[in-house]
PDB file of C-alpha atoms in Angstrom:
ATOM      1  CA  UNK A  17       0.000   0.000   0.000  1.00 48.00           C
ATOM      2  CA  UNK A  18       1.427   3.325  -1.129  1.00 46.00           C
ATOM      3  CA  UNK A  19       4.884   1.732  -1.197  1.00 43.00           C
ATOM      4  CA  UNK A  20       5.784   3.896  -4.162  1.00 40.00           C
ATOM      5  CA  UNK A  21       4.968   7.149  -2.388  1.00 40.00           C
ATOM      6  CA  UNK A  22       8.022   8.951  -1.078  1.00 37.00           C
ATOM      7  CA  UNK A  23       8.497  12.341   0.537  1.00 37.00           C
ATOM      8  CA  UNK A  24      10.106  14.395  -2.175  1.00 38.00           C
ATOM      9  CA  UNK A  25      10.876  17.251   0.201  1.00 37.00           C
ATOM     10  CA  UNK A  26      12.271  15.023   2.976  1.00 35.00           C
ATOM     11  CA  UNK A  27      15.942  14.043   3.247  1.00 36.00           C
ATOM     12  CA  UNK A  28      16.673  10.305   3.100  1.00 34.00           C
ATOM     13  CA  UNK A  29      16.456   8.498   6.418  1.00 33.00           C
ATOM     14  CA  UNK A  30      19.656   8.200   8.404  1.00 34.00           C
ATOM     15  CA  UNK A  31      19.110   4.524   9.098  1.00 32.00           C
ATOM     16  CA  UNK A  32      22.046   4.029  11.485  1.00 33.00           C
ATOM     17  CA  UNK A  33      20.309   4.540  14.816  1.00 35.00           C
ATOM     18  CA  UNK A  34      17.075   2.999  13.519  1.00 35.00           C
ATOM     19  CA  UNK A  35      18.727  -0.240  12.440  1.00 30.00           C
ATOM     20  CA  UNK A  36      20.799  -0.372  15.629  1.00 34.00           C
ATOM     21  CA  UNK A  37      17.597  -0.162  17.652  1.00 36.00           C
ATOM     22  CA  UNK A  38      16.096  -3.004  15.610  1.00 35.00           C
ATOM     23  CA  UNK A  39      18.700  -5.480  16.808  1.00 31.00           C
ATOM     24  CA  UNK A  40      16.706  -7.964  18.931  1.00 32.00           C
ATOM     25  CA  UNK A  41      17.135  -7.423  22.654  1.00 35.00           C
ATOM     26  CA  UNK A  42      19.129  -8.440  24.701  1.00 33.00           C
ATOM     27  CA  UNK A  43      21.739  -9.288  22.043  1.00 37.00           C
ATOM     28  CA  UNK A  44      24.929  -7.222  22.331  1.00 37.00           C
ATOM     29  CA  UNK A  45      26.248  -5.784  19.100  1.00 36.00           C
ATOM     30  CA  UNK A  46      29.533  -4.041  18.516  1.00 39.00           C
ATOM     31  CA  UNK A  47      29.753  -0.614  16.907  1.00 34.00           C
ATOM     32  CA  UNK A  48      31.210  -2.135  13.735  1.00 40.00           C
ATOM     33  CA  UNK A  49      28.412  -4.693  13.569  1.00 43.00           C
ATOM     34  CA  UNK A  50      25.860  -1.926  14.048  1.00 36.00           C
ATOM     35  CA  UNK A  51      27.225   0.061  11.122  1.00 33.00           C
ATOM     36  CA  UNK A  52      27.408  -3.082   8.999  1.00 38.00           C
ATOM     37  CA  UNK A  53      23.756  -3.746   9.827  1.00 38.00           C
ATOM     38  CA  UNK A  54      22.839  -0.252   8.713  1.00 35.00           C
ATOM     39  CA  UNK A  55      24.756  -0.657   5.471  1.00 35.00           C
ATOM     40  CA  UNK A  56      23.135  -4.021   4.724  1.00 41.00           C
ATOM     41  CA  UNK A  57      19.692  -2.621   5.473  1.00 39.00           C
ATOM     42  CA  UNK A  58      20.223   0.195   3.004  1.00 33.00           C
ATOM     43  CA  UNK A  59      20.667  -2.414   0.268  1.00 38.00           C
ATOM     44  CA  UNK A  60      17.373  -4.149   0.974  1.00 44.00           C
ATOM     45  CA  UNK A  61      13.820  -3.153   0.248  1.00 52.00           C
ATOM     46  CA  UNK A  62      11.795  -0.987   2.592  1.00 69.00           C
ATOM     47  CA  UNK A  63      10.193  -3.756   4.626  1.00 79.00           C
ATOM     48  CA  UNK A  64      10.647  -5.123   8.124  1.00 85.00           C
ATOM     49  CA  UNK A  65      10.782  -8.751   9.119  1.00 88.00           C
ATOM     50  CA  UNK A  66       9.079 -10.140  12.227  1.00 88.00           C
ATOM     51  CA  UNK A  67      12.168  -9.698  14.421  1.00 90.00           C
ATOM     52  CA  UNK A  68      12.527  -6.056  13.408  1.00 90.00           C
ATOM     53  CA  UNK A  69       8.862  -5.370  14.070  1.00 90.00           C
ATOM     54  CA  UNK A  70       9.181  -6.953  17.523  1.00 90.00           C
ATOM     55  CA  UNK A  71      12.166  -4.710  18.172  1.00 92.00           C
ATOM     56  CA  UNK A  72      10.042  -1.703  17.240  1.00 94.00           C
ATOM     57  CA  UNK A  73       7.320  -2.883  19.633  1.00 94.00           C
ATOM     58  CA  UNK A  74       9.977  -3.107  22.330  1.00 95.00           C
ATOM     59  CA  UNK A  75      11.016   0.462  21.522  1.00 96.00           C
ATOM     60  CA  UNK A  76       7.400   1.567  21.827  1.00 96.00           C
ATOM     61  CA  UNK A  77       7.151  -0.223  25.178  1.00 95.00           C
ATOM     62  CA  UNK A  78      10.298   1.526  26.434  1.00 95.00           C
ATOM     63  CA  UNK A  79       9.090   4.963  25.322  1.00 94.00           C
ATOM     64  CA  UNK A  80       5.804   4.586  27.183  1.00 90.00           C
ATOM     65  CA  UNK A  81       7.004   2.968  30.407  1.00 88.00           C
ATOM     66  CA  UNK A  82       8.309   4.793  33.477  1.00 86.00           C
ATOM     67  CA  UNK A  83      10.226   1.667  34.530  1.00 87.00           C
ATOM     68  CA  UNK A  84      13.009   2.475  32.047  1.00 90.00           C
ATOM     69  CA  UNK A  85      15.627   5.179  32.518  1.00 92.00           C
ATOM     70  CA  UNK A  86      15.225   8.606  30.978  1.00 92.00           C
ATOM     71  CA  UNK A  87      18.205   7.884  28.714  1.00 94.00           C
ATOM     72  CA  UNK A  88      16.568   4.701  27.394  1.00 94.00           C
ATOM     73  CA  UNK A  89      13.259   6.457  26.870  1.00 94.00           C
ATOM     74  CA  UNK A  90      14.889   9.356  25.051  1.00 94.00           C
ATOM     75  CA  UNK A  91      16.721   6.932  22.761  1.00 94.00           C
ATOM     76  CA  UNK A  92      13.403   5.187  22.082  1.00 95.00           C
ATOM     77  CA  UNK A  93      11.733   8.521  21.214  1.00 94.00           C
ATOM     78  CA  UNK A  94      14.565   9.266  18.772  1.00 94.00           C
ATOM     79  CA  UNK A  95      14.180   5.890  17.086  1.00 93.00           C
ATOM     80  CA  UNK A  96      10.418   6.304  16.712  1.00 94.00           C
ATOM     81  CA  UNK A  97      10.927   9.786  15.253  1.00 92.00           C
ATOM     82  CA  UNK A  98      13.246   8.311  12.635  1.00 91.00           C
ATOM     83  CA  UNK A  99      10.669   5.641  11.871  1.00 92.00           C
ATOM     84  CA  UNK A 100       8.382   8.421  10.616  1.00 87.00           C
ATOM     85  CA  UNK A 101      10.790   8.916   7.693  1.00 87.00           C
ATOM     86  CA  UNK A 102      11.203   5.225   6.876  1.00 90.00           C
ATOM     87  CA  UNK A 103      10.003   4.607   3.302  1.00 89.00           C
ATOM     88  CA  UNK A 104       7.981   1.564   4.322  1.00 92.00           C
ATOM     89  CA  UNK A 105       6.236   3.364   7.180  1.00 94.00           C
ATOM     90  CA  UNK A 106       2.807   3.588   5.556  1.00 95.00           C
ATOM     91  CA  UNK A 107       2.146  -0.101   4.820  1.00 95.00           C
ATOM     92  CA  UNK A 108       3.626  -0.891   8.243  1.00 95.00           C
ATOM     93  CA  UNK A 109       1.238   1.581   9.884  1.00 97.00           C
ATOM     94  CA  UNK A 110      -1.753   0.095   8.076  1.00 97.00           C
ATOM     95  CA  UNK A 111      -0.684  -3.382   9.189  1.00 96.00           C
ATOM     96  CA  UNK A 112      -0.487  -2.176  12.802  1.00 96.00           C
ATOM     97  CA  UNK A 113      -3.907  -0.542  12.605  1.00 97.00           C
ATOM     98  CA  UNK A 114      -5.581  -3.680  11.317  1.00 97.00           C
ATOM     99  CA  UNK A 115      -3.952  -5.946  13.902  1.00 96.00           C
ATOM    100  CA  UNK A 116      -6.250  -6.402  16.878  1.00 93.00           C
ATOM    101  CA  UNK A 117      -3.603  -6.485  19.591  1.00 94.00           C
ATOM    102  CA  UNK A 118       0.105  -5.689  19.993  1.00 95.00           C
ATOM    103  CA  UNK A 119       1.996  -7.348  22.847  1.00 93.00           C
ATOM    104  CA  UNK A 120       5.688  -7.359  23.675  1.00 89.00           C
ATOM    105  CA  UNK A 121       6.952  -9.680  26.398  1.00 88.00           C
ATOM    106  CA  UNK A 122       3.543  -9.738  28.045  1.00 89.00           C
ATOM    107  CA  UNK A 123       3.076  -5.958  27.906  1.00 91.00           C
ATOM    108  CA  UNK A 124       0.082  -4.728  25.923  1.00 93.00           C
ATOM    109  CA  UNK A 125       1.228  -1.819  23.753  1.00 95.00           C
ATOM    110  CA  UNK A 126      -1.778  -1.830  21.424  1.00 95.00           C
ATOM    111  CA  UNK A 127      -2.889   1.749  22.011  1.00 95.00           C
ATOM    112  CA  UNK A 128       0.651   3.164  21.837  1.00 96.00           C
ATOM    113  CA  UNK A 129       1.374   1.250  18.629  1.00 97.00           C
ATOM    114  CA  UNK A 130      -1.855   2.288  16.936  1.00 97.00           C
ATOM    115  CA  UNK A 131      -1.407   5.915  18.011  1.00 97.00           C
ATOM    116  CA  UNK A 132       2.038   5.856  16.417  1.00 97.00           C
ATOM    117  CA  UNK A 133       0.545   4.368  13.242  1.00 97.00           C
ATOM    118  CA  UNK A 134      -2.156   7.051  13.137  1.00 98.00           C
ATOM    119  CA  UNK A 135       0.428   9.760  13.756  1.00 96.00           C
ATOM    120  CA  UNK A 136       2.483   8.500  10.807  1.00 97.00           C
ATOM    121  CA  UNK A 137      -0.588   8.475   8.535  1.00 97.00           C
ATOM    122  CA  UNK A 138      -1.646  11.943   9.747  1.00 97.00           C
ATOM    123  CA  UNK A 139       1.853  13.260   9.002  1.00 95.00           C
ATOM    124  CA  UNK A 140       1.686  11.677   5.538  1.00 96.00           C
ATOM    125  CA  UNK A 141      -1.537  13.578   4.859  1.00 96.00           C
ATOM    126  CA  UNK A 142      -0.405  16.877   6.340  1.00 93.00           C
ATOM    127  CA  UNK A 143       2.834  16.991   4.371  1.00 93.00           C
ATOM    128  CA  UNK A 144       0.969  16.603   1.098  1.00 92.00           C
ATOM    129  CA  UNK A 145       2.410  13.217   0.149  1.00 93.00           C
ATOM    130  CA  UNK A 146      -1.096  11.793  -0.083  1.00 95.00           C
ATOM    131  CA  UNK A 147      -1.813  14.216  -2.934  1.00 93.00           C
ATOM    132  CA  UNK A 148       0.672  12.318  -5.109  1.00 94.00           C
ATOM    133  CA  UNK A 149      -0.804   8.888  -4.346  1.00 95.00           C
ATOM    134  CA  UNK A 150      -2.559   6.902  -7.042  1.00 95.00           C
ATOM    135  CA  UNK A 151      -6.307   6.429  -7.021  1.00 96.00           C
ATOM    136  CA  UNK A 152      -5.948   2.810  -5.967  1.00 96.00           C
ATOM    137  CA  UNK A 153      -3.659   3.716  -3.077  1.00 96.00           C
ATOM    138  CA  UNK A 154      -6.086   6.377  -1.867  1.00 97.00           C
ATOM    139  CA  UNK A 155      -8.924   3.864  -1.825  1.00 97.00           C
ATOM    140  CA  UNK A 156      -6.828   1.311   0.038  1.00 97.00           C
ATOM    141  CA  UNK A 157      -5.828   3.833   2.701  1.00 97.00           C
ATOM    142  CA  UNK A 158      -9.424   5.055   3.132  1.00 98.00           C
ATOM    143  CA  UNK A 159     -10.685   1.497   3.467  1.00 97.00           C
ATOM    144  CA  UNK A 160      -8.004   0.686   6.036  1.00 97.00           C
ATOM    145  CA  UNK A 161      -8.933   3.726   8.145  1.00 98.00           C
ATOM    146  CA  UNK A 162     -12.624   2.821   7.985  1.00 98.00           C
ATOM    147  CA  UNK A 163     -11.909  -0.805   8.847  1.00 97.00           C
ATOM    148  CA  UNK A 164      -9.823   0.306  11.814  1.00 97.00           C
ATOM    149  CA  UNK A 165     -12.699   2.517  12.972  1.00 96.00           C
ATOM    150  CA  UNK A 166     -15.148  -0.388  12.718  1.00 95.00           C
ATOM    151  CA  UNK A 167     -12.774  -2.505  14.796  1.00 94.00           C
ATOM    152  CA  UNK A 168     -13.028   0.090  17.559  1.00 93.00           C
ATOM    153  CA  UNK A 169     -16.814  -0.020  17.428  1.00 90.00           C
ATOM    154  CA  UNK A 170     -16.803  -3.707  18.323  1.00 88.00           C
ATOM    155  CA  UNK A 171     -13.941  -3.488  20.837  1.00 86.00           C
ATOM    156  CA  UNK A 172     -14.616  -5.050  24.268  1.00 83.00           C
ATOM    157  CA  UNK A 173     -15.794  -2.935  27.172  1.00 76.00           C
ATOM    158  CA  UNK A 174     -12.349  -3.083  28.795  1.00 76.00           C
ATOM    159  CA  UNK A 175     -10.972  -1.107  25.832  1.00 82.00           C
ATOM    160  CA  UNK A 176     -13.495   1.728  26.097  1.00 81.00           C
ATOM    161  CA  UNK A 177     -11.051   4.486  27.095  1.00 84.00           C
ATOM    162  CA  UNK A 178      -8.506   3.392  24.490  1.00 89.00           C
ATOM    163  CA  UNK A 179     -11.195   3.270  21.812  1.00 90.00           C
ATOM    164  CA  UNK A 180     -12.197   6.860  22.447  1.00 90.00           C
ATOM    165  CA  UNK A 181      -8.600   8.103  22.277  1.00 94.00           C
ATOM    166  CA  UNK A 182      -7.985   6.254  19.019  1.00 96.00           C
ATOM    167  CA  UNK A 183     -11.422   7.228  17.694  1.00 96.00           C
ATOM    168  CA  UNK A 184     -10.671  10.926  18.061  1.00 96.00           C
ATOM    169  CA  UNK A 185      -7.512  10.518  15.999  1.00 98.00           C
ATOM    170  CA  UNK A 186      -9.335   8.437  13.383  1.00 98.00           C
ATOM    171  CA  UNK A 187     -11.986  11.159  13.079  1.00 98.00           C
ATOM    172  CA  UNK A 188      -9.253  13.694  12.411  1.00 98.00           C
ATOM    173  CA  UNK A 189      -7.656  11.520   9.728  1.00 98.00           C
ATOM    174  CA  UNK A 190     -11.013  10.902   8.056  1.00 98.00           C
ATOM    175  CA  UNK A 191     -11.593  14.652   7.927  1.00 97.00           C
ATOM    176  CA  UNK A 192      -8.180  15.186   6.341  1.00 97.00           C
ATOM    177  CA  UNK A 193      -9.099  12.674   3.641  1.00 98.00           C
ATOM    178  CA  UNK A 194     -12.529  14.268   3.135  1.00 97.00           C
ATOM    179  CA  UNK A 195     -11.112  17.735   2.455  1.00 96.00           C
ATOM    180  CA  UNK A 196      -8.780  16.223  -0.142  1.00 96.00           C
ATOM    181  CA  UNK A 197     -11.036  13.684  -1.862  1.00 97.00           C
ATOM    182  CA  UNK A 198     -14.704  14.514  -1.284  1.00 97.00           C
ATOM    183  CA  UNK A 199     -16.846  14.632  -3.340  1.00 97.00           C
ATOM    184  CA  UNK A 200     -14.935  13.997  -6.571  1.00 97.00           C
ATOM    185  CA  UNK A 201     -12.753  11.097  -5.478  1.00 97.00           C
ATOM    186  CA  UNK A 202     -14.770   9.857  -2.515  1.00 98.00           C
ATOM    187  CA  UNK A 203     -18.362   9.784  -3.656  1.00 97.00           C
ATOM    188  CA  UNK A 204     -19.430   7.267  -1.000  1.00 97.00           C
ATOM    189  CA  UNK A 205     -18.202   9.253   2.017  1.00 98.00           C
ATOM    190  CA  UNK A 206     -21.594   9.892   3.588  1.00 97.00           C
ATOM    191  CA  UNK A 207     -22.747   6.260   3.408  1.00 96.00           C
ATOM    192  CA  UNK A 208     -19.405   4.756   4.422  1.00 97.00           C
ATOM    193  CA  UNK A 209     -19.101   7.024   7.468  1.00 97.00           C
ATOM    194  CA  UNK A 210     -22.675   7.953   8.458  1.00 97.00           C
ATOM    195  CA  UNK A 211     -24.258   4.733   7.276  1.00 95.00           C
ATOM    196  CA  UNK A 212     -25.660   2.279   9.814  1.00 93.00           C
ATOM    197  CA  UNK A 213     -23.074  -0.124  11.188  1.00 92.00           C
ATOM    198  CA  UNK A 214     -24.875  -3.169   9.767  1.00 91.00           C
ATOM    199  CA  UNK A 215     -24.694  -1.521   6.325  1.00 93.00           C
ATOM    200  CA  UNK A 216     -20.953  -0.896   6.479  1.00 93.00           C
ATOM    201  CA  UNK A 217     -20.984   2.532   8.128  1.00 95.00           C
ATOM    202  CA  UNK A 218     -19.966   3.735  11.589  1.00 95.00           C
ATOM    203  CA  UNK A 219     -23.309   4.991  12.961  1.00 94.00           C
ATOM    204  CA  UNK A 220     -25.160   2.732  15.385  1.00 87.00           C
ATOM    205  CA  UNK A 221     -27.995   0.554  14.138  1.00 82.00           C
ATOM    206  CA  UNK A 222     -30.412   1.154  16.990  1.00 70.00           C
ATOM    207  CA  UNK A 223     -30.259   3.754  19.754  1.00 57.00           C
ATOM    208  CA  UNK A 224     -31.649   1.164  22.166  1.00 55.00           C
ATOM    209  CA  UNK A 225     -28.618  -1.064  21.565  1.00 53.00           C
ATOM    210  CA  UNK A 226     -26.202   1.480  23.011  1.00 51.00           C
ATOM    211  CA  UNK A 227     -24.838   0.129  26.269  1.00 49.00           C
ATOM    212  CA  UNK A 228     -26.215  -3.350  25.699  1.00 49.00           C
ATOM    213  CA  UNK A 229     -24.544  -6.639  24.875  1.00 42.00           C
ATOM    214  CA  UNK A 230     -21.649  -6.789  22.424  1.00 47.00           C
ATOM    215  CA  UNK A 231     -22.736  -3.578  20.707  1.00 48.00           C
ATOM    216  CA  UNK A 232     -22.267  -1.332  23.740  1.00 48.00           C
ATOM    217  CA  UNK A 233     -19.325   0.389  22.076  1.00 53.00           C
ATOM    218  CA  UNK A 234     -21.298   1.532  19.028  1.00 71.00           C
ATOM    219  CA  UNK A 235     -21.277   5.003  20.554  1.00 87.00           C
ATOM    220  CA  UNK A 236     -17.580   5.142  19.633  1.00 91.00           C
ATOM    221  CA  UNK A 237     -18.547   5.028  15.952  1.00 93.00           C
ATOM    222  CA  UNK A 238     -20.907   7.960  16.465  1.00 94.00           C
ATOM    223  CA  UNK A 239     -18.140   9.923  18.170  1.00 94.00           C
ATOM    224  CA  UNK A 240     -15.819   9.299  15.212  1.00 97.00           C
ATOM    225  CA  UNK A 241     -18.516  10.542  12.816  1.00 97.00           C
ATOM    226  CA  UNK A 242     -19.156  13.684  14.867  1.00 97.00           C
ATOM    227  CA  UNK A 243     -15.453  14.445  15.286  1.00 97.00           C
ATOM    228  CA  UNK A 244     -14.992  14.187  11.528  1.00 98.00           C
ATOM    229  CA  UNK A 245     -18.000  16.415  10.802  1.00 97.00           C
ATOM    230  CA  UNK A 246     -16.958  18.973  13.418  1.00 95.00           C
ATOM    231  CA  UNK A 247     -13.490  19.345  11.881  1.00 95.00           C
ATOM    232  CA  UNK A 248     -14.926  19.608   8.371  1.00 95.00           C
ATOM    233  CA  UNK A 249     -17.167  22.462   9.549  1.00 92.00           C
ATOM    234  CA  UNK A 250     -14.244  24.213  11.221  1.00 90.00           C
ATOM    235  CA  UNK A 251     -11.854  23.869   8.281  1.00 91.00           C
ATOM    236  CA  UNK A 252     -14.445  24.827   5.677  1.00 89.00           C
ATOM    237  CA  UNK A 253     -15.470  28.009   7.484  1.00 81.00           C
ATOM    238  CA  UNK A 254     -14.861  30.930   5.181  1.00 67.00           C
ATOM    239  CA  UNK A 255     -12.677  33.409   7.022  1.00 67.00           C
ATOM    240  CA  UNK A 256      -9.581  35.494   6.520  1.00 64.00           C
ATOM    241  CA  UNK A 257      -7.545  33.567   9.076  1.00 61.00           C
ATOM    242  CA  UNK A 258      -8.493  30.095   7.846  1.00 67.00           C
ATOM    243  CA  UNK A 259      -6.148  29.199   5.016  1.00 71.00           C
ATOM    244  CA  UNK A 260      -5.897  25.452   5.635  1.00 78.00           C
ATOM    245  CA  UNK A 261      -8.071  24.669   2.616  1.00 86.00           C
ATOM    246  CA  UNK A 262      -8.031  26.681  -0.574  1.00 87.00           C
ATOM    247  CA  UNK A 263     -11.211  28.373  -1.722  1.00 87.00           C
ATOM    248  CA  UNK A 264     -11.954  25.882  -4.502  1.00 91.00           C
ATOM    249  CA  UNK A 265     -11.634  22.815  -2.282  1.00 93.00           C
ATOM    250  CA  UNK A 266     -13.712  24.461   0.432  1.00 92.00           C
ATOM    251  CA  UNK A 267     -16.437  25.173  -2.077  1.00 92.00           C
ATOM    252  CA  UNK A 268     -16.326  21.623  -3.462  1.00 95.00           C
ATOM    253  CA  UNK A 269     -16.635  20.066  -0.003  1.00 96.00           C
ATOM    254  CA  UNK A 270     -19.521  22.323   1.063  1.00 94.00           C
ATOM    255  CA  UNK A 271     -21.434  21.731  -2.174  1.00 96.00           C
ATOM    256  CA  UNK A 272     -20.867  18.003  -1.782  1.00 97.00           C
ATOM    257  CA  UNK A 273     -22.129  18.036   1.814  1.00 96.00           C
ATOM    258  CA  UNK A 274     -25.212  19.917   0.758  1.00 96.00           C
ATOM    259  CA  UNK A 275     -25.923  17.210  -1.808  1.00 97.00           C
ATOM    260  CA  UNK A 276     -25.737  14.388   0.765  1.00 97.00           C
ATOM    261  CA  UNK A 277     -27.132  16.213   3.814  1.00 96.00           C
ATOM    262  CA  UNK A 278     -30.116  13.870   3.898  1.00 96.00           C
ATOM    263  CA  UNK A 279     -27.694  11.058   4.793  1.00 95.00           C
ATOM    264  CA  UNK A 280     -26.459  12.632   8.025  1.00 95.00           C
ATOM    265  CA  UNK A 281     -28.660  15.539   9.171  1.00 95.00           C
ATOM    266  CA  UNK A 282     -31.597  13.316  10.256  1.00 94.00           C
ATOM    267  CA  UNK A 283     -29.154  11.305  12.371  1.00 91.00           C
ATOM    268  CA  UNK A 284     -28.013  14.423  14.231  1.00 89.00           C
ATOM    269  CA  UNK A 285     -31.527  15.493  15.133  1.00 86.00           C
TER     270      UNK A 285
END
């Protein structure tokens, strides 16, 4: 997914510290071996094997745990920052999003891992790299974000607080895609987002089902929808200080929303 998309304005990744951090713990590696690992990695494609991904999960665990020293945590932060420039970051982020749980040595780092994935995707959108993506890649990314949102809707009750944190970020990413693709490239936005959950959307099927049985988390889908709509309204407000979206795109989005208002306005009232 989007493996061909590269940041034209970004310098190439200095892979040294990233590859060093991907050496499986607790193996000791000499400085020469570390540099050799970086050189070998630069000759390969932009993918990570299972051991490297586990090493990244360990880095995420270190960065989010107070049981490690400040030096270790700072080194972990640096590694994760470099990961945001790794060419294979987008397919890796999608893979993380669509994986139900992430565990390293018994420690659940699911929320931290998915937040990192969402941050990478958000950065990809904000820096304009998404604008150069092919139509097929755009569709794949949209579908992955929507699938991730639907996974939150059916998350167990114990994940309620995590779901709301992740849902807010997903709503923001959906809005960023809307202002770039709707209505011309994303004609099904209103039904895919505001459609009933049983029909493939994120809105709940029945208000009486909220808080009951396995569908108690359907309110999370509603919150994602409302967050997305709120940000669209804010970013499409015509004002002198709001230059996030150019006039033409703002007009396109507002006209498109007016055309599909019957899909979401009745739900709000």
